[in-house]
Amino acid sequence: MNYYEKPTALQEQAYTEAKQHFAEHLKQFKANCDAIHNIESNLPATANDAFRAALQSSGHIIQIDDGTQWQHAVDLTKITAVCHRRTSGGLEFAVVESLPLKSGEMKDVLNSGHDPSEVLQTFARDQRQILSLWKNDVTAQIREHLEEKHPHQDMSIVVESFEIKLARDISRRETLAQNHSRGIRV
Amino acid sequence: METIPESKEQTATPPVERLAYSVQEAADMLGVHYFSIYRLIQRGKLKTCRALRGKLLVPRTELIKLLQTDLS
């Protein structure tokens, strides 16, 4: 099949409808991708700030659900922050997640270590793996949605357009497919 | 002799207990954001299957296991 094949009117319509149907997912996905890009591009500065906060022992106390106490250093996203604490082994850093649940806020250490830079790198790597899981799952959901809405119609071109869009959000690389994507603007 | 028609309760099919849930459904059941479900999957705390062309399905047994682990 030609990569630059022009989509049919039905495929264009299906694309628009699916885009509306999955609007919240696509918006959240992009926001998470942007957040991880910001973390990665500011990683050395954030690690420095966290280290400085730890040396000054500054930041409010955060009580984790496992009973441990940390001090807030730098916010990473709306729900994650780099924290620090002093242990017998020296300074320790962690990425702490605060999840708003129906039953109250849940605070959890996502990863920790003695080097703030490594802690941030591990966090960024894990976030990327989650984004990849999310991308594949959303693409599969879109495929399923289109197959239900348009049985016996070839919607592969539409699915691929979404797949490219999500991949581009993750990588932020400009690709040839950006404006073409087999004819559908993504 | 007249037969008594079966009541609706007798004829209604019992609800089928689902074996697996989507990420969103699993999140709703646990009362968490769906991103947390992806995180649990990424951390290996929740096993999934990809039977439907890549769509993640969380087996009911895995959700129960997760809750039991958390309680222990």
PDB file of C-alpha atoms in Angstrom:
ATOM      1  CA  MET A   1       0.000   0.000   0.000  1.00  0.00           C
ATOM      2  CA  ASN A   2       1.284   3.413  -0.918  1.00  0.00           C
ATOM      3  CA  TYR A   3       2.369   5.340   2.162  1.00  0.00           C
ATOM      4  CA  TYR A   4       1.159   8.612   0.703  1.00  0.00           C
ATOM      5  CA  GLU A   5      -2.131   7.233  -0.431  1.00  0.00           C
ATOM      6  CA  LYS A   6      -4.927   9.784  -0.210  1.00  0.00           C
ATOM      7  CA  PRO A   7      -7.554   8.902   2.382  1.00  0.00           C
ATOM      8  CA  THR A   8     -11.144   8.477   1.370  1.00  0.00           C
ATOM      9  CA  ALA A   9     -13.858  10.788   2.649  1.00  0.00           C
ATOM     10  CA  LEU A  10     -14.999   8.035   5.012  1.00  0.00           C
ATOM     11  CA  GLN A  11     -11.490   7.645   6.409  1.00  0.00           C
ATOM     12  CA  GLU A  12     -11.194  11.406   6.911  1.00  0.00           C
ATOM     13  CA  GLN A  13     -14.535  11.398   8.700  1.00  0.00           C
ATOM     14  CA  ALA A  14     -13.516   8.417  10.834  1.00  0.00           C
ATOM     15  CA  TYR A  15     -10.288  10.190  11.751  1.00  0.00           C
ATOM     16  CA  THR A  16     -12.121  13.332  12.890  1.00  0.00           C
ATOM     17  CA  GLU A  17     -14.642  11.295  14.868  1.00  0.00           C
ATOM     18  CA  ALA A  18     -11.958   9.182  16.564  1.00  0.00           C
ATOM     19  CA  LYS A  19      -9.946  12.298  17.352  1.00  0.00           C
ATOM     20  CA  GLN A  20     -12.963  13.698  19.196  1.00  0.00           C
ATOM     21  CA  HIS A  21     -13.715  10.411  20.908  1.00  0.00           C
ATOM     22  CA  PHE A  22     -10.145  10.051  22.210  1.00  0.00           C
ATOM     23  CA  ALA A  23      -9.547  13.785  22.709  1.00  0.00           C
ATOM     24  CA  GLU A  24      -8.938  13.520  26.442  1.00  0.00           C
ATOM     25  CA  HIS A  25      -6.522  10.599  26.046  1.00  0.00           C
ATOM     26  CA  LEU A  26      -4.593  12.403  23.298  1.00  0.00           C
ATOM     27  CA  LYS A  27      -4.445  15.610  25.341  1.00  0.00           C
ATOM     28  CA  GLN A  28      -3.247  13.816  28.474  1.00  0.00           C
ATOM     29  CA  PHE A  29      -0.718  11.845  26.471  1.00  0.00           C
ATOM     30  CA  LYS A  30       0.763  14.991  24.921  1.00  0.00           C
ATOM     31  CA  ALA A  31       0.878  16.717  28.322  1.00  0.00           C
ATOM     32  CA  ASN A  32       2.793  13.772  29.803  1.00  0.00           C
ATOM     33  CA  CYS A  33       5.187  13.731  26.846  1.00  0.00           C
ATOM     34  CA  ASP A  34       5.819  17.467  27.260  1.00  0.00           C
ATOM     35  CA  ALA A  35       6.430  16.970  30.976  1.00  0.00           C
ATOM     36  CA  ILE A  36       9.033  14.287  30.381  1.00  0.00           C
ATOM     37  CA  HIS A  37      10.744  16.399  27.706  1.00  0.00           C
ATOM     38  CA  ASN A  38      10.974  19.257  30.197  1.00  0.00           C
ATOM     39  CA  ILE A  39      12.413  16.998  32.872  1.00  0.00           C
ATOM     40  CA  GLU A  40      14.998  15.599  30.471  1.00  0.00           C
ATOM     41  CA  SER A  41      16.065  18.977  29.129  1.00  0.00           C
ATOM     42  CA  ASN A  42      16.383  20.466  32.646  1.00  0.00           C
ATOM     43  CA  LEU A  43      17.884  17.377  34.228  1.00  0.00           C
ATOM     44  CA  PRO A  44      21.339  18.755  35.221  1.00  0.00           C
ATOM     45  CA  ALA A  45      19.841  21.948  36.674  1.00  0.00           C
ATOM     46  CA  THR A  46      17.139  20.021  38.569  1.00  0.00           C
ATOM     47  CA  ALA A  47      19.729  17.610  39.966  1.00  0.00           C
ATOM     48  CA  ASN A  48      21.806  20.609  41.099  1.00  0.00           C
ATOM     49  CA  ASP A  49      18.811  22.256  42.755  1.00  0.00           C
ATOM     50  CA  ALA A  50      17.937  19.017  44.537  1.00  0.00           C
ATOM     51  CA  PHE A  51      21.515  18.626  45.758  1.00  0.00           C
ATOM     52  CA  ARG A  52      21.613  22.226  47.010  1.00  0.00           C
ATOM     53  CA  ALA A  53      18.297  21.773  48.826  1.00  0.00           C
ATOM     54  CA  ALA A  54      19.662  18.641  50.466  1.00  0.00           C
ATOM     55  CA  LEU A  55      22.834  20.410  51.614  1.00  0.00           C
ATOM     56  CA  GLN A  56      20.749  23.206  53.117  1.00  0.00           C
ATOM     57  CA  SER A  57      18.300  20.673  54.491  1.00  0.00           C
ATOM     58  CA  SER A  58      15.489  22.845  53.162  1.00  0.00           C
ATOM     59  CA  GLY A  59      11.987  21.923  52.028  1.00  0.00           C
ATOM     60  CA  HIS A  60       8.787  20.901  53.752  1.00  0.00           C
ATOM     61  CA  ILE A  61       8.420  17.425  55.214  1.00  0.00           C
ATOM     62  CA  ILE A  62       6.628  14.797  53.157  1.00  0.00           C
ATOM     63  CA  GLN A  63       5.300  11.737  54.913  1.00  0.00           C
ATOM     64  CA  ILE A  64       5.279   8.669  52.669  1.00  0.00           C
ATOM     65  CA  ASP A  65       2.677   5.936  53.043  1.00  0.00           C
ATOM     66  CA  ASP A  66       5.396   3.470  54.092  1.00  0.00           C
ATOM     67  CA  GLY A  67       6.146   5.685  57.104  1.00  0.00           C
ATOM     68  CA  THR A  68       9.382   7.245  55.875  1.00  0.00           C
ATOM     69  CA  GLN A  69       9.883  11.008  55.864  1.00  0.00           C
ATOM     70  CA  TRP A  70      11.426  13.050  53.100  1.00  0.00           C
ATOM     71  CA  GLN A  71      11.961  16.741  52.443  1.00  0.00           C
ATOM     72  CA  HIS A  72      10.654  18.356  49.313  1.00  0.00           C
ATOM     73  CA  ALA A  73      13.335  19.704  46.965  1.00  0.00           C
ATOM     74  CA  VAL A  74      12.035  20.346  43.428  1.00  0.00           C
ATOM     75  CA  ASP A  75       8.683  19.800  41.715  1.00  0.00           C
ATOM     76  CA  LEU A  76       8.903  17.700  38.548  1.00  0.00           C
ATOM     77  CA  THR A  77       5.257  17.504  37.499  1.00  0.00           C
ATOM     78  CA  LYS A  78       1.945  18.286  39.165  1.00  0.00           C
ATOM     79  CA  ILE A  79       2.137  15.017  41.075  1.00  0.00           C
ATOM     80  CA  THR A  80       5.855  14.233  41.288  1.00  0.00           C
ATOM     81  CA  ALA A  81       8.746  15.898  43.085  1.00  0.00           C
ATOM     82  CA  VAL A  82      12.385  15.243  43.898  1.00  0.00           C
ATOM     83  CA  CYS A  83      12.840  14.851  47.639  1.00  0.00           C
ATOM     84  CA  HIS A  84      15.822  14.298  49.895  1.00  0.00           C
ATOM     85  CA  ARG A  85      16.669  12.964  53.326  1.00  0.00           C
ATOM     86  CA  ARG A  86      19.719  12.236  55.434  1.00  0.00           C
ATOM     87  CA  THR A  87      20.472   8.632  56.242  1.00  0.00           C
ATOM     88  CA  SER A  88      23.380   6.869  57.906  1.00  0.00           C
ATOM     89  CA  GLY A  89      24.664   6.211  54.398  1.00  0.00           C
ATOM     90  CA  GLY A  90      24.630   9.909  53.473  1.00  0.00           C
ATOM     91  CA  LEU A  91      22.234  12.008  51.448  1.00  0.00           C
ATOM     92  CA  GLU A  92      19.468  10.158  49.663  1.00  0.00           C
ATOM     93  CA  PHE A  93      17.236  11.409  46.886  1.00  0.00           C
ATOM     94  CA  ALA A  94      13.899  10.125  45.623  1.00  0.00           C
ATOM     95  CA  VAL A  95      11.160  10.895  43.174  1.00  0.00           C
ATOM     96  CA  VAL A  96       7.948  10.974  45.186  1.00  0.00           C
ATOM     97  CA  GLU A  97       4.530  10.724  43.604  1.00  0.00           C
ATOM     98  CA  SER A  98       1.447  12.174  45.296  1.00  0.00           C
ATOM     99  CA  LEU A  99      -1.669  10.632  43.837  1.00  0.00           C
ATOM    100  CA  PRO A 100      -5.013  12.173  44.566  1.00  0.00           C
ATOM    101  CA  LEU A 101      -7.353   9.266  45.230  1.00  0.00           C
ATOM    102  CA  LYS A 102     -10.989   9.149  46.218  1.00  0.00           C
ATOM    103  CA  SER A 103      -9.864   7.905  49.622  1.00  0.00           C
ATOM    104  CA  GLY A 104      -7.256  10.657  50.067  1.00  0.00           C
ATOM    105  CA  GLU A 105      -3.769  11.406  48.809  1.00  0.00           C
ATOM    106  CA  MET A 106      -1.372   8.498  48.344  1.00  0.00           C
ATOM    107  CA  LYS A 107       2.353   9.254  48.519  1.00  0.00           C
ATOM    108  CA  ASP A 108       4.818   6.770  47.127  1.00  0.00           C
ATOM    109  CA  VAL A 109       8.559   6.688  46.391  1.00  0.00           C
ATOM    110  CA  LEU A 110       8.971   5.827  42.713  1.00  0.00           C
ATOM    111  CA  ASN A 111      12.745   5.446  42.796  1.00  0.00           C
ATOM    112  CA  SER A 112      15.608   6.575  44.990  1.00  0.00           C
ATOM    113  CA  GLY A 113      19.409   6.729  45.198  1.00  0.00           C
ATOM    114  CA  HIS A 114      22.354   8.762  46.361  1.00  0.00           C
ATOM    115  CA  ASP A 115      22.974  10.550  43.068  1.00  0.00           C
ATOM    116  CA  PRO A 116      20.157  12.993  42.157  1.00  0.00           C
ATOM    117  CA  SER A 117      21.146  12.870  38.513  1.00  0.00           C
ATOM    118  CA  GLU A 118      20.822   9.091  38.370  1.00  0.00           C
ATOM    119  CA  VAL A 119      17.515   9.230  40.246  1.00  0.00           C
ATOM    120  CA  LEU A 120      16.158  11.649  37.658  1.00  0.00           C
ATOM    121  CA  GLN A 121      17.492   9.594  34.754  1.00  0.00           C
ATOM    122  CA  THR A 122      15.871   6.438  36.096  1.00  0.00           C
ATOM    123  CA  PHE A 123      12.602   8.294  36.578  1.00  0.00           C
ATOM    124  CA  ALA A 124      12.736   9.674  33.019  1.00  0.00           C
ATOM    125  CA  ARG A 125      13.486   6.203  31.603  1.00  0.00           C
ATOM    126  CA  ASP A 126      10.559   4.679  33.514  1.00  0.00           C
ATOM    127  CA  GLN A 127       8.243   7.459  32.352  1.00  0.00           C
ATOM    128  CA  ARG A 128       9.253   6.776  28.757  1.00  0.00           C
ATOM    129  CA  GLN A 129       8.474   3.085  29.166  1.00  0.00           C
ATOM    130  CA  ILE A 130       5.053   4.024  30.530  1.00  0.00           C
ATOM    131  CA  LEU A 131       4.455   6.348  27.580  1.00  0.00           C
ATOM    132  CA  SER A 132       5.338   3.526  25.228  1.00  0.00           C
ATOM    133  CA  LEU A 133       2.867   1.186  26.956  1.00  0.00           C
ATOM    134  CA  TRP A 134       0.248   3.909  26.851  1.00  0.00           C
ATOM    135  CA  LYS A 135       0.878   4.654  23.154  1.00  0.00           C
ATOM    136  CA  ASN A 136       0.439   1.011  22.137  1.00  0.00           C
ATOM    137  CA  ASP A 137      -2.665   0.644  24.267  1.00  0.00           C
ATOM    138  CA  VAL A 138      -4.335   3.801  22.947  1.00  0.00           C
ATOM    139  CA  THR A 139      -3.520   2.803  19.376  1.00  0.00           C
ATOM    140  CA  ALA A 140      -5.144  -0.595  19.996  1.00  0.00           C
ATOM    141  CA  GLN A 141      -8.186   1.099  21.523  1.00  0.00           C
ATOM    142  CA  ILE A 142      -8.499   3.394  18.510  1.00  0.00           C
ATOM    143  CA  ARG A 143      -8.238   0.380  16.189  1.00  0.00           C
ATOM    144  CA  GLU A 144     -10.945  -1.434  18.143  1.00  0.00           C
ATOM    145  CA  HIS A 145     -13.169   1.658  18.131  1.00  0.00           C
ATOM    146  CA  LEU A 146     -12.823   2.093  14.377  1.00  0.00           C
ATOM    147  CA  GLU A 147     -13.474  -1.583  13.700  1.00  0.00           C
ATOM    148  CA  GLU A 148     -16.689  -1.380  15.706  1.00  0.00           C
ATOM    149  CA  LYS A 149     -17.821   1.854  14.063  1.00  0.00           C
ATOM    150  CA  HIS A 150     -16.832   0.911  10.535  1.00  0.00           C
ATOM    151  CA  PRO A 151     -16.939  -2.866  10.170  1.00  0.00           C
ATOM    152  CA  HIS A 152     -15.555  -4.293   6.928  1.00  0.00           C
ATOM    153  CA  GLN A 153     -13.861  -0.965   6.075  1.00  0.00           C
ATOM    154  CA  ASP A 154     -10.112  -0.556   5.799  1.00  0.00           C
ATOM    155  CA  MET A 155      -9.207   1.920   8.522  1.00  0.00           C
ATOM    156  CA  SER A 156      -5.520   1.059   8.748  1.00  0.00           C
ATOM    157  CA  ILE A 157      -4.577   4.443   7.309  1.00  0.00           C
ATOM    158  CA  VAL A 158      -6.474   6.153  10.137  1.00  0.00           C
ATOM    159  CA  VAL A 159      -4.930   3.974  12.842  1.00  0.00           C
ATOM    160  CA  GLU A 160      -1.470   4.626  11.437  1.00  0.00           C
ATOM    161  CA  SER A 161      -2.081   8.361  11.515  1.00  0.00           C
ATOM    162  CA  PHE A 162      -2.789   8.218  15.237  1.00  0.00           C
ATOM    163  CA  GLU A 163       0.169   5.919  15.793  1.00  0.00           C
ATOM    164  CA  ILE A 164       2.443   8.416  14.072  1.00  0.00           C
ATOM    165  CA  LYS A 165       1.003  11.310  16.036  1.00  0.00           C
ATOM    166  CA  LEU A 166       1.588   9.531  19.361  1.00  0.00           C
ATOM    167  CA  ALA A 167       5.087   8.450  18.354  1.00  0.00           C
ATOM    168  CA  ARG A 168       5.859  12.012  17.360  1.00  0.00           C
ATOM    169  CA  ASP A 169       4.625  13.289  20.715  1.00  0.00           C
ATOM    170  CA  ILE A 170       7.051  10.911  22.398  1.00  0.00           C
ATOM    171  CA  SER A 171      10.036  11.601  20.195  1.00  0.00           C
ATOM    172  CA  ARG A 172       9.212  15.162  19.163  1.00  0.00           C
ATOM    173  CA  ARG A 173      11.160  14.459  16.017  1.00  0.00           C
ATOM    174  CA  GLU A 174       9.963  16.032  12.845  1.00  0.00           C
ATOM    175  CA  THR A 175       9.206  13.248  10.432  1.00  0.00           C
ATOM    176  CA  LEU A 176       8.187  13.127   6.860  1.00  0.00           C
ATOM    177  CA  ALA A 177       4.954  11.648   8.000  1.00  0.00           C
ATOM    178  CA  GLN A 178       4.133  14.772   9.956  1.00  0.00           C
ATOM    179  CA  ASN A 179       2.351  16.506   7.144  1.00  0.00           C
ATOM    180  CA  HIS A 180       1.482  13.568   5.007  1.00  0.00           C
ATOM    181  CA  SER A 181       0.897  10.456   7.073  1.00  0.00           C
ATOM    182  CA  ARG A 182      -0.625   8.685   4.152  1.00  0.00           C
ATOM    183  CA  GLY A 183      -2.660  11.771   3.430  1.00  0.00           C
ATOM    184  CA  ILE A 184      -4.193  12.410   6.816  1.00  0.00           C
ATOM    185  CA  ARG A 185      -2.962  15.459   8.640  1.00  0.00           C
ATOM    186  CA  VAL A 186      -1.920  14.378  12.109  1.00  0.00           C
TER     187      VAL A 186
ATOM    188  CA  MET B   1     -54.294 -27.037  33.412  1.00  0.00           C
ATOM    189  CA  GLU B   2     -52.761 -23.657  33.197  1.00  0.00           C
ATOM    190  CA  THR B   3     -49.068 -23.336  33.605  1.00  0.00           C
ATOM    191  CA  ILE B   4     -47.633 -20.557  35.645  1.00  0.00           C
ATOM    192  CA  PRO B   5     -45.284 -18.459  33.524  1.00  0.00           C
ATOM    193  CA  GLU B   6     -41.748 -18.383  34.777  1.00  0.00           C
ATOM    194  CA  SER B   7     -40.881 -15.200  36.577  1.00  0.00           C
ATOM    195  CA  LYS B   8     -38.354 -12.836  35.074  1.00  0.00           C
ATOM    196  CA  GLU B   9     -35.937 -13.713  37.832  1.00  0.00           C
ATOM    197  CA  GLN B  10     -36.012 -17.344  36.819  1.00  0.00           C
ATOM    198  CA  THR B  11     -35.515 -16.729  33.102  1.00  0.00           C
ATOM    199  CA  ALA B  12     -32.969 -13.945  33.314  1.00  0.00           C
ATOM    200  CA  THR B  13     -29.448 -15.090  32.513  1.00  0.00           C
ATOM    201  CA  PRO B  14     -27.084 -14.587  35.411  1.00  0.00           C
ATOM    202  CA  PRO B  15     -24.566 -11.811  34.785  1.00  0.00           C
ATOM    203  CA  VAL B  16     -21.329 -13.140  33.387  1.00  0.00           C
ATOM    204  CA  GLU B  17     -18.375 -12.384  35.589  1.00  0.00           C
ATOM    205  CA  ARG B  18     -15.767 -10.692  33.454  1.00  0.00           C
ATOM    206  CA  LEU B  19     -12.332 -12.204  33.278  1.00  0.00           C
ATOM    207  CA  ALA B  20     -10.423  -9.079  32.315  1.00  0.00           C
ATOM    208  CA  TYR B  21     -10.699  -5.308  32.159  1.00  0.00           C
ATOM    209  CA  SER B  22      -9.255  -2.463  30.118  1.00  0.00           C
ATOM    210  CA  VAL B  23      -6.769  -0.092  31.755  1.00  0.00           C
ATOM    211  CA  GLN B  24      -9.482   2.536  32.272  1.00  0.00           C
ATOM    212  CA  GLU B  25     -11.880   0.012  33.786  1.00  0.00           C
ATOM    213  CA  ALA B  26      -9.160  -1.337  36.090  1.00  0.00           C
ATOM    214  CA  ALA B  27      -8.374   2.239  37.157  1.00  0.00           C
ATOM    215  CA  ASP B  28     -12.050   2.916  37.887  1.00  0.00           C
ATOM    216  CA  MET B  29     -12.322  -0.259  39.917  1.00  0.00           C
ATOM    217  CA  LEU B  30      -9.269   0.570  42.007  1.00  0.00           C
ATOM    218  CA  GLY B  31     -10.188   4.246  42.278  1.00  0.00           C
ATOM    219  CA  VAL B  32      -6.931   5.464  40.737  1.00  0.00           C
ATOM    220  CA  HIS B  33      -5.922   7.389  37.620  1.00  0.00           C
ATOM    221  CA  TYR B  34      -5.249   5.240  34.565  1.00  0.00           C
ATOM    222  CA  PHE B  35      -1.662   6.468  34.467  1.00  0.00           C
ATOM    223  CA  SER B  36      -1.141   4.653  37.779  1.00  0.00           C
ATOM    224  CA  ILE B  37      -2.277   1.428  36.139  1.00  0.00           C
ATOM    225  CA  TYR B  38       0.291   1.885  33.374  1.00  0.00           C
ATOM    226  CA  ARG B  39       2.885   2.536  36.090  1.00  0.00           C
ATOM    227  CA  LEU B  40       1.926  -0.672  37.925  1.00  0.00           C
ATOM    228  CA  ILE B  41       2.239  -2.573  34.650  1.00  0.00           C
ATOM    229  CA  GLN B  42       5.617  -0.976  33.875  1.00  0.00           C
ATOM    230  CA  ARG B  43       6.867  -1.893  37.358  1.00  0.00           C
ATOM    231  CA  GLY B  44       5.727  -5.482  36.917  1.00  0.00           C
ATOM    232  CA  LYS B  45       3.221  -5.230  39.764  1.00  0.00           C
ATOM    233  CA  LEU B  46       0.297  -5.883  37.474  1.00  0.00           C
ATOM    234  CA  LYS B  47       0.436  -8.519  34.743  1.00  0.00           C
ATOM    235  CA  THR B  48      -1.554  -7.964  31.575  1.00  0.00           C
ATOM    236  CA  CYS B  49      -2.318  -9.716  28.345  1.00  0.00           C
ATOM    237  CA  ARG B  50      -2.424  -8.239  24.873  1.00  0.00           C
ATOM    238  CA  ALA B  51      -4.836 -10.651  23.311  1.00  0.00           C
ATOM    239  CA  LEU B  52      -6.750  -8.052  21.324  1.00  0.00           C
ATOM    240  CA  ARG B  53      -4.181  -6.723  18.877  1.00  0.00           C
ATOM    241  CA  GLY B  54      -2.172  -4.852  21.449  1.00  0.00           C
ATOM    242  CA  LYS B  55      -4.974  -3.676  23.736  1.00  0.00           C
ATOM    243  CA  LEU B  56      -3.920  -4.167  27.335  1.00  0.00           C
ATOM    244  CA  LEU B  57      -6.245  -6.315  29.367  1.00  0.00           C
ATOM    245  CA  VAL B  58      -5.867  -6.646  33.103  1.00  0.00           C
ATOM    246  CA  PRO B  59      -7.069 -10.042  34.341  1.00  0.00           C
ATOM    247  CA  ARG B  60      -9.496  -9.902  37.241  1.00  0.00           C
ATOM    248  CA  THR B  61      -7.260 -12.303  39.160  1.00  0.00           C
ATOM    249  CA  GLU B  62      -4.361  -9.836  38.883  1.00  0.00           C
ATOM    250  CA  LEU B  63      -6.431  -7.012  40.384  1.00  0.00           C
ATOM    251  CA  ILE B  64      -7.435  -9.234  43.280  1.00  0.00           C
ATOM    252  CA  LYS B  65      -3.838 -10.368  43.744  1.00  0.00           C
ATOM    253  CA  LEU B  66      -2.662  -6.739  43.790  1.00  0.00           C
ATOM    254  CA  LEU B  67      -5.177  -5.789  46.448  1.00  0.00           C
ATOM    255  CA  GLN B  68      -4.245  -8.804  48.562  1.00  0.00           C
ATOM    256  CA  THR B  69      -0.529  -7.990  48.260  1.00  0.00           C
ATOM    257  CA  ASP B  70      -1.232  -4.451  49.364  1.00  0.00           C
ATOM    258  CA  LEU B  71      -3.153  -5.663  52.409  1.00  0.00           C
ATOM    259  CA  SER B  72      -0.510  -8.124  53.559  1.00  0.00           C
TER     260      SER B  72
END
